Coordinates of N, CA, C and O and ligand atoms in Angstrom, one line a residue:
X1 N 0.8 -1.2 0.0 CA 0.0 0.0 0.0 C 0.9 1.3 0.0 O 1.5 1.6 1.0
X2 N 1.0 2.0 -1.1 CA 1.2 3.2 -1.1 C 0.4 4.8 -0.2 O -0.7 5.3 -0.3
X3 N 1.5 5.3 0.7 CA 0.7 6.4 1.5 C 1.0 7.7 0.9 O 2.3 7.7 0.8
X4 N 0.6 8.7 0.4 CA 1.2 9.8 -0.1 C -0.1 10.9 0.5 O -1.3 10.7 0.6
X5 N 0.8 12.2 0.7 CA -0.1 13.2 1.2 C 0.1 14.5 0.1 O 1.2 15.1 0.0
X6 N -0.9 14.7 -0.5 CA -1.0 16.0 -1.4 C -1.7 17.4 -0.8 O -2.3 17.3 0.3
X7 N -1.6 18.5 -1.4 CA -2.7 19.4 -0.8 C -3.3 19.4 -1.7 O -2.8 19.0 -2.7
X8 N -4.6 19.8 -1.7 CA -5.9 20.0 -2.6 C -7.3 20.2 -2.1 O -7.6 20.7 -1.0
X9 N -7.9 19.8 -2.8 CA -9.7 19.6 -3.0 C -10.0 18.1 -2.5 O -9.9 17.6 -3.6
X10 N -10.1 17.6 -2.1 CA -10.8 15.7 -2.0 C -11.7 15.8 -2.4 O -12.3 14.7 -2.3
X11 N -12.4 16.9 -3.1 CA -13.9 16.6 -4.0 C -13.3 16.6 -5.6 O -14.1 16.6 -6.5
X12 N -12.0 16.6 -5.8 CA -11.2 16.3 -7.5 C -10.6 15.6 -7.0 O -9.5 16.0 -7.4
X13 N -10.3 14.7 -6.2 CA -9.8 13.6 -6.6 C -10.1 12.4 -7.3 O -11.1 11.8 -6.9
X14 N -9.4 12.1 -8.2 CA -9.5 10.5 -8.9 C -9.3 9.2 -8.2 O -8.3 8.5 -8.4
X15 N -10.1 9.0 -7.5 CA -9.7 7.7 -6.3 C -11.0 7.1 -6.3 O -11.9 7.9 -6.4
X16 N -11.3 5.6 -6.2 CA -12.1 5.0 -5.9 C -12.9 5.1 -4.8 O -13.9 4.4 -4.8
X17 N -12.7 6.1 -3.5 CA -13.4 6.6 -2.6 C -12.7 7.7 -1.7 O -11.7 7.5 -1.1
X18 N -13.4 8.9 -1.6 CA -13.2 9.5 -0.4 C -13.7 9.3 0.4 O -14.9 8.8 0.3
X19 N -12.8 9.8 1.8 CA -13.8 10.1 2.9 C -14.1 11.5 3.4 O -13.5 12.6 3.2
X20 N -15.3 11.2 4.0 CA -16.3 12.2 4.7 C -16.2 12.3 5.8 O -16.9 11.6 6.5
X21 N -15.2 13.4 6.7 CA -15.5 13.9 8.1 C -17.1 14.5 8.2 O -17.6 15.6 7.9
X22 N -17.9 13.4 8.7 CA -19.2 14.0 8.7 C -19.8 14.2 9.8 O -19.1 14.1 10.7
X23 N -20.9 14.5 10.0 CA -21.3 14.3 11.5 C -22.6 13.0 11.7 O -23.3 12.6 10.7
X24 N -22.8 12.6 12.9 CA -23.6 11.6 12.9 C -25.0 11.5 12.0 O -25.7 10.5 11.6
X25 N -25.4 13.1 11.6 CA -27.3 13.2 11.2 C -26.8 12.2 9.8 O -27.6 11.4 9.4
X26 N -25.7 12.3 9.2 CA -25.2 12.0 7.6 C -25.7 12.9 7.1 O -25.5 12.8 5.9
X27 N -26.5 14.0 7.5 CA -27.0 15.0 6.5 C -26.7 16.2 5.6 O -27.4 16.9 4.9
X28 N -25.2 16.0 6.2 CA -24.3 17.0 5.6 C -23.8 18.3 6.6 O -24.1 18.3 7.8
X29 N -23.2 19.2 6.2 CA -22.5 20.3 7.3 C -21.5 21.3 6.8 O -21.7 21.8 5.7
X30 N -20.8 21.6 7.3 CA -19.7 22.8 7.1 C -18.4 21.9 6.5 O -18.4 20.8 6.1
X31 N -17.4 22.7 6.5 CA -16.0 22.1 6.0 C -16.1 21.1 5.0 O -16.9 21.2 4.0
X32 N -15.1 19.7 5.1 CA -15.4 19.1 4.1 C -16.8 18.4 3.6 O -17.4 18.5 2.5
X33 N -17.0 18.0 4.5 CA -18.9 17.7 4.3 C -19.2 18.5 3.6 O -19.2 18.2 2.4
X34 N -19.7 19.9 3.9 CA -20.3 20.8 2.9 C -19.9 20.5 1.9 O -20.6 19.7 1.3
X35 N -18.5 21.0 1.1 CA -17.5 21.0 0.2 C -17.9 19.6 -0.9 O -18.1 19.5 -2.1
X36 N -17.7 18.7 -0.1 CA -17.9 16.9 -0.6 C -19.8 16.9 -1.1 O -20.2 16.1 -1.9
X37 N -20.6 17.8 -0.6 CA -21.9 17.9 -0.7 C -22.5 18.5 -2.0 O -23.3 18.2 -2.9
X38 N -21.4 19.9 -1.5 CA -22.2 21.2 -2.7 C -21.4 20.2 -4.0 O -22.2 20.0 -5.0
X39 N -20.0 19.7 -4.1 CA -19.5 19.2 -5.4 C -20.8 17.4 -5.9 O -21.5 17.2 -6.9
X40 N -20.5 16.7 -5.0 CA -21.4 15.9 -5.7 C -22.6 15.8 -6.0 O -23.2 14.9 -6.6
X41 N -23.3 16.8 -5.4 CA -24.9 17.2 -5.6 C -25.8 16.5 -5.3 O -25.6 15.3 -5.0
X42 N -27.2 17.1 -5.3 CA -28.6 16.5 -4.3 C -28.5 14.9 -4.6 O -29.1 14.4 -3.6
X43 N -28.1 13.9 -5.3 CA -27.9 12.8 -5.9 C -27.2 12.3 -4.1 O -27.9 11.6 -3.4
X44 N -25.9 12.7 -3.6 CA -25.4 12.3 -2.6 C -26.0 12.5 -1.4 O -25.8 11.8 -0.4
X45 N -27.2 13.7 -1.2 CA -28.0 13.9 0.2 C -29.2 12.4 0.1 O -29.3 11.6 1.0
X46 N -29.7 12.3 -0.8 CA -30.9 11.2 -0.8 C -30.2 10.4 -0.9 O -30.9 9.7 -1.6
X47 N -28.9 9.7 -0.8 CA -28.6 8.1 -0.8 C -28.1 8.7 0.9 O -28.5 8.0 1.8
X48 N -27.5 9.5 1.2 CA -27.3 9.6 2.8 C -28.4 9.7 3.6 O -28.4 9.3 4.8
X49 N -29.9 10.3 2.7 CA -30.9 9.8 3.7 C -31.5 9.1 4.1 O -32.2 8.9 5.2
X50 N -31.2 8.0 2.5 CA -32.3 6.6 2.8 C -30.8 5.5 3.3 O -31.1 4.4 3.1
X51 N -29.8 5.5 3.6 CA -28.8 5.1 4.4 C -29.2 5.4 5.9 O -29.1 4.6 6.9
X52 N -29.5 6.8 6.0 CA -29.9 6.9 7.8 C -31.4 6.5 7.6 O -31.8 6.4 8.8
X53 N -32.4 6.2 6.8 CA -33.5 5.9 7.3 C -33.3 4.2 7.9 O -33.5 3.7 9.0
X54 N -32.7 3.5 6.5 CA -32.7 2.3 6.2 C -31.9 1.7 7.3 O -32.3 0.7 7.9
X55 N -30.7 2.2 7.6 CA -29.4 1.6 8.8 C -29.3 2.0 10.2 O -29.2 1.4 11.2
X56 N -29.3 3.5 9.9 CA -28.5 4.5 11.1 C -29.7 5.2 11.7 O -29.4 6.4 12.1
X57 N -31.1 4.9 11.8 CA -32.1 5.5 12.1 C -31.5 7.0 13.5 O -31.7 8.2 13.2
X58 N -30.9 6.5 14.8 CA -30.3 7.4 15.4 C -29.2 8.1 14.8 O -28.8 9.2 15.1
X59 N -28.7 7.3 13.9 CA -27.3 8.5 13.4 C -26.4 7.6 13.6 O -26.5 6.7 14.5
X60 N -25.0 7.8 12.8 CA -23.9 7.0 12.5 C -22.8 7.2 13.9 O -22.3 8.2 14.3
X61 N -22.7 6.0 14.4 CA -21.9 6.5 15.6 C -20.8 7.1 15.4 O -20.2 6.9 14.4
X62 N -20.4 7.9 16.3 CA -18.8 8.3 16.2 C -18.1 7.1 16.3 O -18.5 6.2 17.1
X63 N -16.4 6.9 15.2 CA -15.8 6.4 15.3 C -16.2 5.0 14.2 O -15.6 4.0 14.0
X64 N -17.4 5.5 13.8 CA -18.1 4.2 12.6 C -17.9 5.0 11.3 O -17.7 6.2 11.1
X65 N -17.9 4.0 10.6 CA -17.8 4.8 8.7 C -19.0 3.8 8.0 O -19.3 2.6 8.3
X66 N -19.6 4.6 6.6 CA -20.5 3.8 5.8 C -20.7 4.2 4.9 O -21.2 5.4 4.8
X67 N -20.6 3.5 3.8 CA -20.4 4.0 2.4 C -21.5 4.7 1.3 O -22.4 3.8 1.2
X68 N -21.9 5.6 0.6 CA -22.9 5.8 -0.4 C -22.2 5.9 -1.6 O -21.0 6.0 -1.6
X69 N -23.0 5.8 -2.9 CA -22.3 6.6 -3.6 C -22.1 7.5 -3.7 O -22.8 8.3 -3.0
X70 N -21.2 8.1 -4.8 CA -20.7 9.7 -4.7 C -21.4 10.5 -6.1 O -20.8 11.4 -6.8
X71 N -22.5 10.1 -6.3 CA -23.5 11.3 -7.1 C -22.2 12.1 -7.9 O -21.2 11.4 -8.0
X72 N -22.2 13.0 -8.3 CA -21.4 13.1 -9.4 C -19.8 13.9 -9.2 O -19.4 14.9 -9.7
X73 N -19.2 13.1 -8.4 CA -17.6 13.4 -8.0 C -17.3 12.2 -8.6 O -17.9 11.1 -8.5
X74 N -15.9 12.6 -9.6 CA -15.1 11.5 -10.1 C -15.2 10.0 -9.2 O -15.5 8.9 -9.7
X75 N -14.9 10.1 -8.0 CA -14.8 8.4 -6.9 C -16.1 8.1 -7.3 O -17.0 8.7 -7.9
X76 N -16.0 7.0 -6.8 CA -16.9 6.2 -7.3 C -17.8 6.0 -5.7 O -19.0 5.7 -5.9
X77 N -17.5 6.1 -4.8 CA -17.8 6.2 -3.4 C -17.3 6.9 -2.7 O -16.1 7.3 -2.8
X78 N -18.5 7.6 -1.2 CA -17.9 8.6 -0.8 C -18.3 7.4 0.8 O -19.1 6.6 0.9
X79 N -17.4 7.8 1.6 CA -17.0 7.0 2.8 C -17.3 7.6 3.7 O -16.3 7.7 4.3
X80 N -18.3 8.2 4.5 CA -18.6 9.0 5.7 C -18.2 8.0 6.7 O -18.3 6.8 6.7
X81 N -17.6 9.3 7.8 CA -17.4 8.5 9.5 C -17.4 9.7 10.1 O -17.6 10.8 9.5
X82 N -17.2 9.5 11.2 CA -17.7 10.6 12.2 C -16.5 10.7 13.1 O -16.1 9.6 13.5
X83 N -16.1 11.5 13.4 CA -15.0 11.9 14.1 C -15.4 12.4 15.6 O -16.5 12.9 15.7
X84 N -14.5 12.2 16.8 CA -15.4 12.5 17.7 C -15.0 14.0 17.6 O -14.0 14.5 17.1
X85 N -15.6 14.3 18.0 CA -16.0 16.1 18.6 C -15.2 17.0 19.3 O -15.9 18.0 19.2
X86 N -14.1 17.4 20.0 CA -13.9 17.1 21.2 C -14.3 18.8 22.3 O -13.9 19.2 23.4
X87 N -15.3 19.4 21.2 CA -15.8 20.3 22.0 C -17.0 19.8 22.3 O -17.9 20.6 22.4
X88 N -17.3 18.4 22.5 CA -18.2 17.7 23.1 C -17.8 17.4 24.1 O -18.7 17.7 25.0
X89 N -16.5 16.8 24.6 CA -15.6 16.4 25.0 C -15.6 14.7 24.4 O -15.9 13.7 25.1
X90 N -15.3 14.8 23.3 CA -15.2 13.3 23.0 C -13.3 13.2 22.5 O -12.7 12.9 21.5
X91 N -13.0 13.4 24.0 CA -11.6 13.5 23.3 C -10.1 12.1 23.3 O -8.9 12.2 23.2
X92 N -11.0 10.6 23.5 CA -10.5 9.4 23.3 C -9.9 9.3 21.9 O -10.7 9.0 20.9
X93 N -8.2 9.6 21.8 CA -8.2 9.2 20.5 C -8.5 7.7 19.9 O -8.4 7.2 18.7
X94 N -8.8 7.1 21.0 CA -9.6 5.5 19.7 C -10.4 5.9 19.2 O -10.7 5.1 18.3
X95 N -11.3 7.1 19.2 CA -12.3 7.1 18.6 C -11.8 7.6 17.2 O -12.4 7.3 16.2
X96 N -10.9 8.3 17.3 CA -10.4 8.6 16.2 C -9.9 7.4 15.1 O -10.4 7.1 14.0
X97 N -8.8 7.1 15.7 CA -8.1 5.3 15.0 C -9.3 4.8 14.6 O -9.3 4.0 13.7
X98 N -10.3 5.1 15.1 CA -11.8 3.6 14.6 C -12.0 4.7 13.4 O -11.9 4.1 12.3
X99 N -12.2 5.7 13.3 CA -12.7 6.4 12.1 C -11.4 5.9 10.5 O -11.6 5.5 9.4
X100 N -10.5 6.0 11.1 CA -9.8 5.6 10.2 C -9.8 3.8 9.6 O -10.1 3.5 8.5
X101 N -9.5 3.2 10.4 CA -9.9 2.0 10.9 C -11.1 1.4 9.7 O -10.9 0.7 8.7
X102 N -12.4 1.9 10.2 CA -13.4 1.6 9.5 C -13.9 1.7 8.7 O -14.8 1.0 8.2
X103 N -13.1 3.2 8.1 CA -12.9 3.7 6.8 C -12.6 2.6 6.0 O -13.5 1.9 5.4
X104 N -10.9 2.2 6.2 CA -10.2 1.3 5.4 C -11.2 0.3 5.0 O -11.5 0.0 3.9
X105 N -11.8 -0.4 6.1 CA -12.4 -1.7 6.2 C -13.8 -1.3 5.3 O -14.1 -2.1 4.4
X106 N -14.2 -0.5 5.3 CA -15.2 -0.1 4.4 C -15.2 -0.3 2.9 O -16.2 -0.6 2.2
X107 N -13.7 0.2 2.3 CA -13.6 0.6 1.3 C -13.2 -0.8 0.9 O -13.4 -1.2 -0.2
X108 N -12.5 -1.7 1.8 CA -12.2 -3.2 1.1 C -13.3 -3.8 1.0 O -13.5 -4.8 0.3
X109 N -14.3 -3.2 1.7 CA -15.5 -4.5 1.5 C -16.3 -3.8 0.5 O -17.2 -4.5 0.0
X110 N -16.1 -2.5 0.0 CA -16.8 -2.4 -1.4 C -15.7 -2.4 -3.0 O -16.1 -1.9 -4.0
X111 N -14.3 -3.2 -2.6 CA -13.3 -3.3 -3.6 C -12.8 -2.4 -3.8 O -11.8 -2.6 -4.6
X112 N -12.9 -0.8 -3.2 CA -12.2 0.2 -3.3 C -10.3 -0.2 -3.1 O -9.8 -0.8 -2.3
X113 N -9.9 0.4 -4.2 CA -8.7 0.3 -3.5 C -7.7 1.7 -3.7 O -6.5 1.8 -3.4
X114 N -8.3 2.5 -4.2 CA -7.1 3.8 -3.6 C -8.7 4.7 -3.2 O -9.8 4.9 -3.8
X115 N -8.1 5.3 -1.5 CA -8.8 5.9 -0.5 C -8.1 7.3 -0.5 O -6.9 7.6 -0.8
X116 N -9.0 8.1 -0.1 CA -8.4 9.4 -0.5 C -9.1 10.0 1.2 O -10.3 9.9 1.5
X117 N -8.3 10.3 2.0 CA -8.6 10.7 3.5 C -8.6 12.8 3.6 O -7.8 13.5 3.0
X118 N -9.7 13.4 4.4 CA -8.9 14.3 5.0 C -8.6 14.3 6.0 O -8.6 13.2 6.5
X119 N -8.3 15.4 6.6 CA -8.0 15.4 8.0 C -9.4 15.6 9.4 O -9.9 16.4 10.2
X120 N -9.4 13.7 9.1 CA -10.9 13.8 9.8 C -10.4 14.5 11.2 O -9.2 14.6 11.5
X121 N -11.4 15.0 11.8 CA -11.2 15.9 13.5 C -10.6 17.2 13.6 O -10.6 18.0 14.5
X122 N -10.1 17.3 12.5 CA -9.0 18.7 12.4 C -9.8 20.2 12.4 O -9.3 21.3 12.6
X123 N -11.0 19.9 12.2 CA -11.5 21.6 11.9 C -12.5 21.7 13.3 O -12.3 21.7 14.5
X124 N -13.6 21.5 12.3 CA -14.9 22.1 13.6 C -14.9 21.0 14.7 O -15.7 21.2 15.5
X125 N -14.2 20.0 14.8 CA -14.2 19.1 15.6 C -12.9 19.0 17.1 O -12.9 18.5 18.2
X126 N -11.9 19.8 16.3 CA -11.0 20.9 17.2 C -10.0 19.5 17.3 O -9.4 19.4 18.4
X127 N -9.7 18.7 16.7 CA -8.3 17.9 16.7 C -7.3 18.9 16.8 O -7.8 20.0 16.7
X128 N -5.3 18.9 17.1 CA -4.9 19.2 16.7 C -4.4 18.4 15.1 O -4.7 17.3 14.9
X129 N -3.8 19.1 14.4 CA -3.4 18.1 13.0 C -2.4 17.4 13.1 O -2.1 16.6 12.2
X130 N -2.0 17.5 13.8 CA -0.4 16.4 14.3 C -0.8 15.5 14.5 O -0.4 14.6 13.8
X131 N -1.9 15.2 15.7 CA -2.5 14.0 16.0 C -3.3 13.8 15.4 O -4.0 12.9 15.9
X132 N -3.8 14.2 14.5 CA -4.7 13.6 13.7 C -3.7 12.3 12.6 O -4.1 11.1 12.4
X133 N -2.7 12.8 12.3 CA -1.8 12.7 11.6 C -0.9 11.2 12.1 O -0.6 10.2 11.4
X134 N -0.7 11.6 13.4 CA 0.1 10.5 14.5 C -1.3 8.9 14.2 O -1.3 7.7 13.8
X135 N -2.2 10.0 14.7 CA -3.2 8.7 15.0 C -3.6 7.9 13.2 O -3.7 6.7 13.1
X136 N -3.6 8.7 12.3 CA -3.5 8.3 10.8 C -2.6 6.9 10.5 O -3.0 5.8 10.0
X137 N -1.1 7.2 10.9 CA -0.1 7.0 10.2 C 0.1 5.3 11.7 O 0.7 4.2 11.5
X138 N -0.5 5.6 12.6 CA -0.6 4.3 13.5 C -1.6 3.1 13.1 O -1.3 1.9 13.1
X139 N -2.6 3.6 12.6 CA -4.1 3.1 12.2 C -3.1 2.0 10.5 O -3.1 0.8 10.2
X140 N -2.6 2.9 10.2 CA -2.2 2.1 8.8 C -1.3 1.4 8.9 O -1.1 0.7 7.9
X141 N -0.1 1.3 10.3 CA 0.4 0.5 10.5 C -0.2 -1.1 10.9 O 0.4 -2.2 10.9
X142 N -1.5 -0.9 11.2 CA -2.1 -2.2 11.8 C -2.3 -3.3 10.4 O -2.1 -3.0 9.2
X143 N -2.5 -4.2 10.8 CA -2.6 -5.2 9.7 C -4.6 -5.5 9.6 O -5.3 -6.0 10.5
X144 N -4.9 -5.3 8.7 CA -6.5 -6.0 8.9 C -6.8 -6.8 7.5 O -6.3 -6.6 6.4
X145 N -7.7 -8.1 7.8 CA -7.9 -8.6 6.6 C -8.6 -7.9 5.6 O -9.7 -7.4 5.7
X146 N -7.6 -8.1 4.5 CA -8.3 -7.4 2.7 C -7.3 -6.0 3.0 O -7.4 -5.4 2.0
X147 N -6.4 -5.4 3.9 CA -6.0 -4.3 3.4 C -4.7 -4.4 2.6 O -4.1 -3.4 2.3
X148 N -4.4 -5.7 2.3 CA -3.3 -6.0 1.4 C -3.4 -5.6 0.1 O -2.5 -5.3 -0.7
X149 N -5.0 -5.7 -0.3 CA -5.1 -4.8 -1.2 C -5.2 -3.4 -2.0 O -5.0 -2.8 -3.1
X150 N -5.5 -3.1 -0.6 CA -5.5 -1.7 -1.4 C -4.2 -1.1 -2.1 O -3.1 -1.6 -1.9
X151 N -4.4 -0.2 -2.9 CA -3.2 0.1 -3.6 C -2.6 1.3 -3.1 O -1.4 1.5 -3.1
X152 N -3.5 2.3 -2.7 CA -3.3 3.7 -2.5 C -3.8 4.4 -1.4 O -5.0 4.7 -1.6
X153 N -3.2 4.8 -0.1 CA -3.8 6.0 0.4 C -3.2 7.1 0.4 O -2.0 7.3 0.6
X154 N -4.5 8.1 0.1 CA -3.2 9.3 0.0 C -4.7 10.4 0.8 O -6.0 10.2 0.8
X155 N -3.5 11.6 1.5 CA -4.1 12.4 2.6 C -4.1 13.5 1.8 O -3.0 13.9 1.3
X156 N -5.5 14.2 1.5 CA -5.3 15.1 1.1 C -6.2 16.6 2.3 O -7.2 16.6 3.0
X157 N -5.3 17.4 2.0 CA -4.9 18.3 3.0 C -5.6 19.3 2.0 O -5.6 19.3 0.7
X158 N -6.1 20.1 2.8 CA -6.8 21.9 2.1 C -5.7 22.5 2.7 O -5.5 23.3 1.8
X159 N -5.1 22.6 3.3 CA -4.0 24.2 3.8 C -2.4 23.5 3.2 O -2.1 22.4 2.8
X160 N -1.6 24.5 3.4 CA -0.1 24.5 3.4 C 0.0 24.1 4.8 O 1.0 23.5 4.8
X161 N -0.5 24.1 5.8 CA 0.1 24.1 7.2 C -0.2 23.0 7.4 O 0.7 22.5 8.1
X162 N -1.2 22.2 7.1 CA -2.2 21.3 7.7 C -1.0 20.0 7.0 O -0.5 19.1 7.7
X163 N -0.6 20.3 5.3 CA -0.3 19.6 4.1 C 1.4 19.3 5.2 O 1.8 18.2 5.6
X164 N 2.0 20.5 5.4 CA 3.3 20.5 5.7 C 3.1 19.4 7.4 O 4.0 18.6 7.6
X165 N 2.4 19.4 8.1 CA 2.2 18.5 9.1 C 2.0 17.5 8.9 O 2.4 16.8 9.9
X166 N 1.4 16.5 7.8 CA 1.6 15.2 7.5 C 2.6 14.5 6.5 O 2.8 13.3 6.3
X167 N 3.0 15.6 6.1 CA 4.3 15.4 5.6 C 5.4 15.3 6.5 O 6.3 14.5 6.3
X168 N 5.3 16.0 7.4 CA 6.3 15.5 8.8 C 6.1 14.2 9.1 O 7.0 13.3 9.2
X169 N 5.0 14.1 9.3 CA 4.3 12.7 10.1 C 4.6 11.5 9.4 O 4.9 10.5 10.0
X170 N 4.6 11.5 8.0 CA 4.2 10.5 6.9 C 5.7 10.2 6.6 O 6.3 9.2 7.0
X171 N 6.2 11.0 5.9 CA 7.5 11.1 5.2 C 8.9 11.2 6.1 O 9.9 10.4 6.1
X172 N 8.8 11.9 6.6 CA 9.9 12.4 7.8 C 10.4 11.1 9.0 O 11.4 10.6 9.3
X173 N 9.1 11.0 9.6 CA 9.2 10.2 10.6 C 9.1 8.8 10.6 O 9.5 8.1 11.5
X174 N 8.2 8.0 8.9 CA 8.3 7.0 8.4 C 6.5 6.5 8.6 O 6.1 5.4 8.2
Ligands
AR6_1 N1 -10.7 19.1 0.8 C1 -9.9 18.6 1.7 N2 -9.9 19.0 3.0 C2 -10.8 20.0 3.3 C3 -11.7 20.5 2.4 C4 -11.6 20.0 1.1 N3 -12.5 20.5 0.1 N4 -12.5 21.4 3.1 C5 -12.1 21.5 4.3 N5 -11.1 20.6 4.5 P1 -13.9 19.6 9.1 P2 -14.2 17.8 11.4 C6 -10.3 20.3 5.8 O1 -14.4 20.8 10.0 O2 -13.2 18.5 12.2 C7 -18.7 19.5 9.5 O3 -19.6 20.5 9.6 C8 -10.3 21.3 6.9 O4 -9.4 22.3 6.6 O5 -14.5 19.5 7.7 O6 -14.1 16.3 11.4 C9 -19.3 18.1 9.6 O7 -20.7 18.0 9.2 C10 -9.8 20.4 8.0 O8 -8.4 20.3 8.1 O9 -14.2 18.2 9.8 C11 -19.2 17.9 11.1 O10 -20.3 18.5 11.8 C12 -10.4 19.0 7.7 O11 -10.9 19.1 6.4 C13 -17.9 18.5 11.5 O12 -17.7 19.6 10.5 C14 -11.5 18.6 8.6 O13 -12.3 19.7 9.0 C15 -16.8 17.6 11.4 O14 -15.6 18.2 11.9

């Protein structure tokens, strides 16, 4: 498995799935959510609603992920999970490792194999990016069945600051 971290958009990327820092309603929100929303259009809100009618009736737990498709963004799937909060105080980073975690496991069980991550927790959710980064780059150290397949993860970052911190993390530190 290839890890590589770019800066950009994760709504242009060419990858068999992004993921969604989303929040539990699945019904969309600010930051990347919005961004991942307004690009793949009303097509992505009704498969997230009949996903929370059909599965997640209370809402997607923190630290779970679950797949829809991605209405009209190049991927072919978009990966929502929920990050905890921690101006909730949801500040257990397992909860975080599980978002990542379940991501992965998500995208093998729908054959995805290059995942395109942001920096789930990092914004309205008040992570710092380092550890977002630390907890990333641990998560992908684990071994789970089917991740031998995948071919590609790559972190894509919206800032220079955000980009230059997982490049530390990723590259630097191994
Ligand atoms: N491409 C890549 N990264 C982006 C993009 C983009 N287009 N837009 C923003 N980011 P956040 P969270 C970065 O707040 O902390 C939402 O309202 C951003 O700079 O999107 O998990 C949800 O609905 C930051 O580094 O996610 C939830 O309610 C990172 O994405 C809540 O926010 C994550 O920031 C989730 O908060």
């Amino acid at each position: 498995m290839r890890i590589t971290v770019v800066q950009g958009d994760i709504t242009e990327q060419d990858v068999d799935a992004i993921v969604n820092a989303a929040n539990s309603t699945l019904l969309g929100g600010g930051g990347v959510d919005g961004a991942i929303h307004a690009a793949a259009g009303p097509k992505l809100l009704r498969e997230c609603r009949e996903l929370r009618e059909a599965e997640y009736p209370d809402g997607l737990p923190t630290g779970q992920a679950a797949v829809t498709p991605a209405g009209k963004l190049p991927a072919d799937h978009v990966i929502h999970t929920v990050g905890p909060n921690r101006h909730a105080g949801q500040t257990d980073p397992a909860l975080l490792a599980s978002c990542f975690r379940e991501s992965l496991n998500r995208a093998v069980q729908v054959g995805d194999q290059t995942v395109a991550f942001p920096a789930v927790g990092a914004g309205a959710y008040g992570w710092d990016a380092e550890e977002v980064a630390r907890v990333a780059r641990s998560v992908l150290g684990e071994a789970h069945d089917g991740w031998s397949d995948l071919d590609e993860v790559r972190f894509v970052l919206h800032d220079a600051g955000t980009t230059e911190v997982f490049r530390n993390v990723f590259e630097y530190e191994g």
